[in-house]
PDB file of C-alpha atoms in Angstrom:
ATOM      1  CA  UNK A 215      -0.069   0.105  -0.028  1.00 58.00           C
ATOM      2  CA  UNK A 216       3.043   2.232   0.517  1.00 50.00           C
ATOM      3  CA  UNK A 217       3.209   2.963  -3.499  1.00 46.00           C
ATOM      4  CA  UNK A 218       4.743   0.542  -5.791  1.00 52.00           C
ATOM      5  CA  UNK A 219       6.197   0.574  -9.247  1.00 55.00           C
ATOM      6  CA  UNK A 220       2.909  -0.969 -10.778  1.00 68.00           C
ATOM      7  CA  UNK A 221       0.743   2.420 -10.452  1.00 73.00           C
ATOM      8  CA  UNK A 222       0.931   5.761 -11.765  1.00 79.00           C
ATOM      9  CA  UNK A 223       2.000   7.936  -8.804  1.00 83.00           C
ATOM     10  CA  UNK A 224       3.088  11.308  -7.723  1.00 90.00           C
ATOM     11  CA  UNK A 225       5.078  10.746  -4.424  1.00 91.00           C
ATOM     12  CA  UNK A 226       6.686  13.079  -2.060  1.00 93.00           C
ATOM     13  CA  UNK A 227       9.321  11.577   0.398  1.00 94.00           C
ATOM     14  CA  UNK A 228      11.707  12.789   3.134  1.00 95.00           C
ATOM     15  CA  UNK A 229      14.011  10.710   5.146  1.00 93.00           C
ATOM     16  CA  UNK A 230      16.694  11.421   7.863  1.00 93.00           C
ATOM     17  CA  UNK A 231      18.512   9.627  10.585  1.00 91.00           C
ATOM     18  CA  UNK A 232      16.256   6.399  10.538  1.00 91.00           C
ATOM     19  CA  UNK A 233      12.913   8.266  10.123  1.00 94.00           C
ATOM     20  CA  UNK A 234      10.957   8.615   6.813  1.00 95.00           C
ATOM     21  CA  UNK A 235       7.939   9.991   5.433  1.00 95.00           C
ATOM     22  CA  UNK A 236       6.015   9.420   2.209  1.00 94.00           C
ATOM     23  CA  UNK A 237       2.874  10.969   0.707  1.00 94.00           C
ATOM     24  CA  UNK A 238       1.558   9.853  -2.644  1.00 92.00           C
ATOM     25  CA  UNK A 239      -1.282  10.485  -5.040  1.00 91.00           C
ATOM     26  CA  UNK A 240      -1.978   7.459  -7.289  1.00 87.00           C
ATOM     27  CA  UNK A 241      -4.080   6.943 -10.414  1.00 80.00           C
ATOM     28  CA  UNK A 242      -6.959   4.663  -9.143  1.00 77.00           C
ATOM     29  CA  UNK A 243      -7.159   2.678 -12.367  1.00 76.00           C
ATOM     30  CA  UNK A 244      -4.082   0.792 -11.747  1.00 73.00           C
ATOM     31  CA  UNK A 245      -5.153  -0.376  -8.393  1.00 75.00           C
ATOM     32  CA  UNK A 246      -8.693  -0.796  -8.683  1.00 72.00           C
ATOM     33  CA  UNK A 247      -9.353  -1.639 -12.381  1.00 69.00           C
ATOM     34  CA  UNK A 248     -11.000   0.271 -15.382  1.00 63.00           C
ATOM     35  CA  UNK A 249     -14.333  -1.187 -14.650  1.00 63.00           C
ATOM     36  CA  UNK A 250     -14.690   0.886 -11.364  1.00 64.00           C
ATOM     37  CA  UNK A 251     -15.700   4.588 -11.345  1.00 69.00           C
ATOM     38  CA  UNK A 252     -13.779   7.053  -9.241  1.00 72.00           C
ATOM     39  CA  UNK A 253     -14.455  10.398  -7.570  1.00 72.00           C
ATOM     40  CA  UNK A 254     -10.761  11.253  -6.648  1.00 80.00           C
ATOM     41  CA  UNK A 255      -7.281   9.658  -6.872  1.00 85.00           C
ATOM     42  CA  UNK A 256      -5.896   7.365  -4.191  1.00 88.00           C
ATOM     43  CA  UNK A 257      -4.186   9.111  -1.509  1.00 92.00           C
ATOM     44  CA  UNK A 258      -1.329   6.937   0.284  1.00 93.00           C
ATOM     45  CA  UNK A 259       0.799   7.730   3.124  1.00 94.00           C
ATOM     46  CA  UNK A 260       3.578   5.793   5.002  1.00 95.00           C
ATOM     47  CA  UNK A 261       5.872   6.565   7.953  1.00 96.00           C
ATOM     48  CA  UNK A 262       9.007   4.356   8.347  1.00 96.00           C
ATOM     49  CA  UNK A 263      11.380   4.266  11.427  1.00 96.00           C
ATOM     50  CA  UNK A 264      14.677   2.380  11.480  1.00 95.00           C
ATOM     51  CA  UNK A 265      17.097   1.967  14.389  1.00 91.00           C
ATOM     52  CA  UNK A 266      19.765  -0.423  15.444  1.00 91.00           C
ATOM     53  CA  UNK A 267      18.050  -3.884  15.788  1.00 92.00           C
ATOM     54  CA  UNK A 268      14.671  -3.021  14.495  1.00 95.00           C
ATOM     55  CA  UNK A 269      12.530  -1.199  11.757  1.00 95.00           C
ATOM     56  CA  UNK A 270       8.678  -0.368  11.588  1.00 97.00           C
ATOM     57  CA  UNK A 271       6.296   0.885   9.052  1.00 96.00           C
ATOM     58  CA  UNK A 272       2.862   2.286   9.095  1.00 96.00           C
ATOM     59  CA  UNK A 273       0.968   3.217   6.101  1.00 95.00           C
ATOM     60  CA  UNK A 274      -2.591   4.146   5.054  1.00 95.00           C
ATOM     61  CA  UNK A 275      -4.613   4.618   1.890  1.00 91.00           C
ATOM     62  CA  UNK A 276      -7.918   6.127   0.994  1.00 92.00           C
ATOM     63  CA  UNK A 277      -9.952   6.563  -2.044  1.00 87.00           C
ATOM     64  CA  UNK A 278     -13.475   7.584  -2.991  1.00 85.00           C
ATOM     65  CA  UNK A 279     -15.229   5.140  -5.392  1.00 79.00           C
ATOM     66  CA  UNK A 280     -18.528   5.888  -7.009  1.00 77.00           C
ATOM     67  CA  UNK A 281     -20.341   3.517  -4.680  1.00 78.00           C
ATOM     68  CA  UNK A 282     -18.447   4.361  -1.540  1.00 80.00           C
ATOM     69  CA  UNK A 283     -15.082   4.958   0.189  1.00 84.00           C
ATOM     70  CA  UNK A 284     -12.194   2.338   0.456  1.00 86.00           C
ATOM     71  CA  UNK A 285      -9.463   2.678   3.016  1.00 90.00           C
ATOM     72  CA  UNK A 286      -6.862   0.618   4.661  1.00 92.00           C
ATOM     73  CA  UNK A 287      -4.241   1.020   7.429  1.00 95.00           C
ATOM     74  CA  UNK A 288      -1.395  -1.299   7.849  1.00 95.00           C
ATOM     75  CA  UNK A 289       1.582  -1.688  10.238  1.00 97.00           C
ATOM     76  CA  UNK A 290       4.734  -3.906  10.452  1.00 96.00           C
ATOM     77  CA  UNK A 291       7.870  -4.442  12.333  1.00 97.00           C
ATOM     78  CA  UNK A 292      11.161  -6.371  11.749  1.00 96.00           C
ATOM     79  CA  UNK A 293      13.273  -7.257  14.762  1.00 96.00           C
ATOM     80  CA  UNK A 294      16.901  -8.431  14.239  1.00 94.00           C
ATOM     81  CA  UNK A 295      17.701 -11.484  16.434  1.00 92.00           C
ATOM     82  CA  UNK A 296      21.417 -11.448  16.007  1.00 87.00           C
ATOM     83  CA  UNK A 297      21.888 -12.504  19.627  1.00 87.00           C
ATOM     84  CA  UNK A 298      20.713 -15.943  18.417  1.00 88.00           C
ATOM     85  CA  UNK A 299      22.476 -16.069  15.122  1.00 87.00           C
ATOM     86  CA  UNK A 300      23.667 -13.354  12.606  1.00 87.00           C
ATOM     87  CA  UNK A 301      20.863 -12.232  10.293  1.00 87.00           C
ATOM     88  CA  UNK A 302      18.110 -13.998  12.065  1.00 92.00           C
ATOM     89  CA  UNK A 303      14.763 -11.980  12.223  1.00 95.00           C
ATOM     90  CA  UNK A 304      11.303 -11.944  13.565  1.00 96.00           C
ATOM     91  CA  UNK A 305       8.548  -9.972  11.357  1.00 96.00           C
ATOM     92  CA  UNK A 306       5.132  -9.032  12.311  1.00 97.00           C
ATOM     93  CA  UNK A 307       2.413  -7.340   9.940  1.00 96.00           C
ATOM     94  CA  UNK A 308      -1.130  -6.375  10.492  1.00 96.00           C
ATOM     95  CA  UNK A 309      -3.710  -4.592   8.413  1.00 94.00           C
ATOM     96  CA  UNK A 310      -7.391  -3.807   8.494  1.00 93.00           C
ATOM     97  CA  UNK A 311      -9.607  -2.118   5.701  1.00 90.00           C
ATOM     98  CA  UNK A 312     -12.941  -1.453   4.532  1.00 87.00           C
ATOM     99  CA  UNK A 313     -14.728  -1.020   0.906  1.00 83.00           C
ATOM    100  CA  UNK A 314     -18.054  -1.051  -0.520  1.00 80.00           C
ATOM    101  CA  UNK A 315     -19.910  -4.342  -0.798  1.00 75.00           C
ATOM    102  CA  UNK A 316     -18.822  -6.411  -4.069  1.00 72.00           C
ATOM    103  CA  UNK A 317     -15.735  -4.179  -4.566  1.00 73.00           C
ATOM    104  CA  UNK A 318     -12.967  -5.814  -2.707  1.00 73.00           C
ATOM    105  CA  UNK A 319     -10.158  -3.818  -1.070  1.00 78.00           C
ATOM    106  CA  UNK A 320      -7.223  -3.445  -3.649  1.00 79.00           C
ATOM    107  CA  UNK A 321      -5.168  -1.801  -0.798  1.00 81.00           C
ATOM    108  CA  UNK A 322      -4.992  -4.977   1.156  1.00 80.00           C
ATOM    109  CA  UNK A 323      -5.781  -7.476  -1.739  1.00 76.00           C
ATOM    110  CA  UNK A 324      -9.129  -8.462  -0.034  1.00 75.00           C
ATOM    111  CA  UNK A 325     -11.738  -9.960  -2.391  1.00 70.00           C
ATOM    112  CA  UNK A 326     -14.967  -9.400  -0.329  1.00 66.00           C
ATOM    113  CA  UNK A 327     -16.619  -5.911   0.481  1.00 71.00           C
ATOM    114  CA  UNK A 328     -17.063  -4.605   3.874  1.00 79.00           C
ATOM    115  CA  UNK A 329     -14.120  -4.718   6.586  1.00 85.00           C
ATOM    116  CA  UNK A 330     -11.199  -7.150   5.700  1.00 86.00           C
ATOM    117  CA  UNK A 331      -8.207  -7.796   7.891  1.00 90.00           C
ATOM    118  CA  UNK A 332      -4.777  -9.683   7.816  1.00 91.00           C
ATOM    119  CA  UNK A 333      -2.064 -10.657  10.214  1.00 95.00           C
ATOM    120  CA  UNK A 334       1.461 -12.296   9.517  1.00 96.00           C
ATOM    121  CA  UNK A 335       4.091 -13.493  11.700  1.00 97.00           C
ATOM    122  CA  UNK A 336       7.379 -15.058  10.625  1.00 97.00           C
ATOM    123  CA  UNK A 337      10.630 -16.192  12.062  1.00 97.00           C
ATOM    124  CA  UNK A 338      13.887 -16.665   9.903  1.00 96.00           C
ATOM    125  CA  UNK A 339      16.974 -18.519  11.417  1.00 96.00           C
ATOM    126  CA  UNK A 340      20.360 -19.101   9.992  1.00 94.00           C
ATOM    127  CA  UNK A 341      21.758 -22.356  10.921  1.00 94.00           C
ATOM    128  CA  UNK A 342      25.026 -21.557   9.150  1.00 92.00           C
ATOM    129  CA  UNK A 343      26.071 -18.530   7.223  1.00 89.00           C
ATOM    130  CA  UNK A 344      24.734 -20.256   4.051  1.00 92.00           C
ATOM    131  CA  UNK A 345      21.870 -22.246   5.321  1.00 95.00           C
ATOM    132  CA  UNK A 346      18.662 -20.718   6.660  1.00 95.00           C
ATOM    133  CA  UNK A 347      15.130 -21.616   7.146  1.00 96.00           C
ATOM    134  CA  UNK A 348      11.881 -19.769   7.954  1.00 97.00           C
ATOM    135  CA  UNK A 349       8.209 -20.432   9.148  1.00 97.00           C
ATOM    136  CA  UNK A 350       5.464 -18.000   8.444  1.00 97.00           C
ATOM    137  CA  UNK A 351       1.730 -18.133   9.564  1.00 96.00           C
ATOM    138  CA  UNK A 352      -0.782 -15.671   7.909  1.00 94.00           C
ATOM    139  CA  UNK A 353      -4.396 -15.260   8.573  1.00 91.00           C
ATOM    140  CA  UNK A 354      -6.736 -13.225   6.389  1.00 87.00           C
ATOM    141  CA  UNK A 355     -10.316 -12.268   6.994  1.00 83.00           C
ATOM    142  CA  UNK A 356     -11.789 -11.493   3.781  1.00 73.00           C
ATOM    143  CA  UNK A 357     -15.013  -9.410   5.007  1.00 67.00           C
ATOM    144  CA  UNK A 358     -17.935 -11.162   3.496  1.00 61.00           C
ATOM    145  CA  UNK A 359     -15.848 -14.034   2.020  1.00 65.00           C
ATOM    146  CA  UNK A 360     -14.754 -16.973   4.250  1.00 68.00           C
ATOM    147  CA  UNK A 361     -11.622 -16.539   6.073  1.00 80.00           C
ATOM    148  CA  UNK A 362      -8.199 -18.171   5.100  1.00 86.00           C
ATOM    149  CA  UNK A 363      -4.707 -18.908   6.575  1.00 89.00           C
ATOM    150  CA  UNK A 364      -1.531 -20.401   5.498  1.00 93.00           C
ATOM    151  CA  UNK A 365       1.367 -21.862   7.240  1.00 96.00           C
ATOM    152  CA  UNK A 366       4.855 -21.933   5.130  1.00 97.00           C
ATOM    153  CA  UNK A 367       8.235 -23.292   5.827  1.00 97.00           C
ATOM    154  CA  UNK A 368      11.429 -23.008   3.766  1.00 96.00           C
ATOM    155  CA  UNK A 369      14.854 -24.212   3.668  1.00 97.00           C
ATOM    156  CA  UNK A 370      17.329 -21.972   1.724  1.00 96.00           C
ATOM    157  CA  UNK A 371      21.158 -22.368   0.824  1.00 95.00           C
ATOM    158  CA  UNK A 372      23.256 -19.821  -0.778  1.00 90.00           C
ATOM    159  CA  UNK A 373      26.645 -20.753  -2.226  1.00 86.00           C
ATOM    160  CA  UNK A 374      29.546 -18.388  -2.485  1.00 79.00           C
ATOM    161  CA  UNK A 375      29.544 -18.647  -6.259  1.00 80.00           C
ATOM    162  CA  UNK A 376      26.174 -17.107  -6.445  1.00 81.00           C
ATOM    163  CA  UNK A 377      24.187 -20.265  -6.514  1.00 90.00           C
ATOM    164  CA  UNK A 378      20.735 -20.128  -4.370  1.00 92.00           C
ATOM    165  CA  UNK A 379      18.721 -23.290  -3.751  1.00 95.00           C
ATOM    166  CA  UNK A 380      15.426 -23.018  -1.913  1.00 95.00           C
ATOM    167  CA  UNK A 381      12.636 -25.500  -0.883  1.00 97.00           C
ATOM    168  CA  UNK A 382       9.322 -24.286   0.265  1.00 96.00           C
ATOM    169  CA  UNK A 383       6.153 -26.002   1.529  1.00 97.00           C
ATOM    170  CA  UNK A 384       2.863 -24.397   2.149  1.00 95.00           C
ATOM    171  CA  UNK A 385      -0.496 -25.470   3.743  1.00 96.00           C
ATOM    172  CA  UNK A 386      -3.364 -23.345   2.773  1.00 93.00           C
ATOM    173  CA  UNK A 387      -6.960 -23.338   4.072  1.00 92.00           C
ATOM    174  CA  UNK A 388      -9.667 -21.163   2.496  1.00 84.00           C
ATOM    175  CA  UNK A 389     -13.221 -21.525   2.896  1.00 77.00           C
ATOM    176  CA  UNK A 390     -13.310 -24.826   4.105  1.00 80.00           C
ATOM    177  CA  UNK A 391     -10.939 -26.242   1.414  1.00 88.00           C
ATOM    178  CA  UNK A 392      -7.440 -26.963   2.002  1.00 92.00           C
ATOM    179  CA  UNK A 393      -4.234 -27.929  -0.122  1.00 95.00           C
ATOM    180  CA  UNK A 394      -0.641 -28.308   0.255  1.00 96.00           C
ATOM    181  CA  UNK A 395       1.838 -26.578  -2.175  1.00 95.00           C
ATOM    182  CA  UNK A 396       5.422 -27.047  -2.669  1.00 96.00           C
ATOM    183  CA  UNK A 397       8.194 -25.120  -4.652  1.00 95.00           C
ATOM    184  CA  UNK A 398      11.653 -25.752  -5.620  1.00 96.00           C
ATOM    185  CA  UNK A 399      13.865 -22.866  -6.858  1.00 94.00           C
ATOM    186  CA  UNK A 400      17.476 -22.944  -8.230  1.00 93.00           C
ATOM    187  CA  UNK A 401      19.074 -19.756  -9.221  1.00 91.00           C
ATOM    188  CA  UNK A 402      22.549 -19.108 -10.493  1.00 86.00           C
ATOM    189  CA  UNK A 403      24.324 -15.864 -11.221  1.00 78.00           C
ATOM    190  CA  UNK A 404      26.625 -16.192 -14.178  1.00 73.00           C
ATOM    191  CA  UNK A 405      29.849 -14.015 -14.052  1.00 66.00           C
TER     192      UNK A 405
END
């Protein structure tokens, strides 16, 4: 929601000593689609804080669609756990938003109208300087649609020659249906 490269945007940013502000106006068609009718551009704002051992971000978005307003607020924080192992980290994210019925909330990626929310927690640990694993839990309340959740784990190895290997498994439950997904990724940088 803090502005990405896929939307037409005019952005004003300021940052100093680990503190940053961003205010943007976006073309609503990029986020909401050409089938929607708009009364104003999207307004996006973000506040970022970064200090030794942690960083945090708060963002908010608002727009006025022809059939009602859509809004969202989100917050996230990452904490370094270098006392356990170098580059270990713990991440938290939460968000809530509202949109007219049948519209969905493009700020948060919710399909149903009304109020939707999400929460995510993740822990990454480095077993060695080249081998890491992470476990993540995410919960989505899609407003009028059924809730969903996912649990994911991965094992990643990065070689000194630029080779990266990653295995990932994910269990997803959505609206009473559930499934397992797996992914294998091999990446090599050529010199």
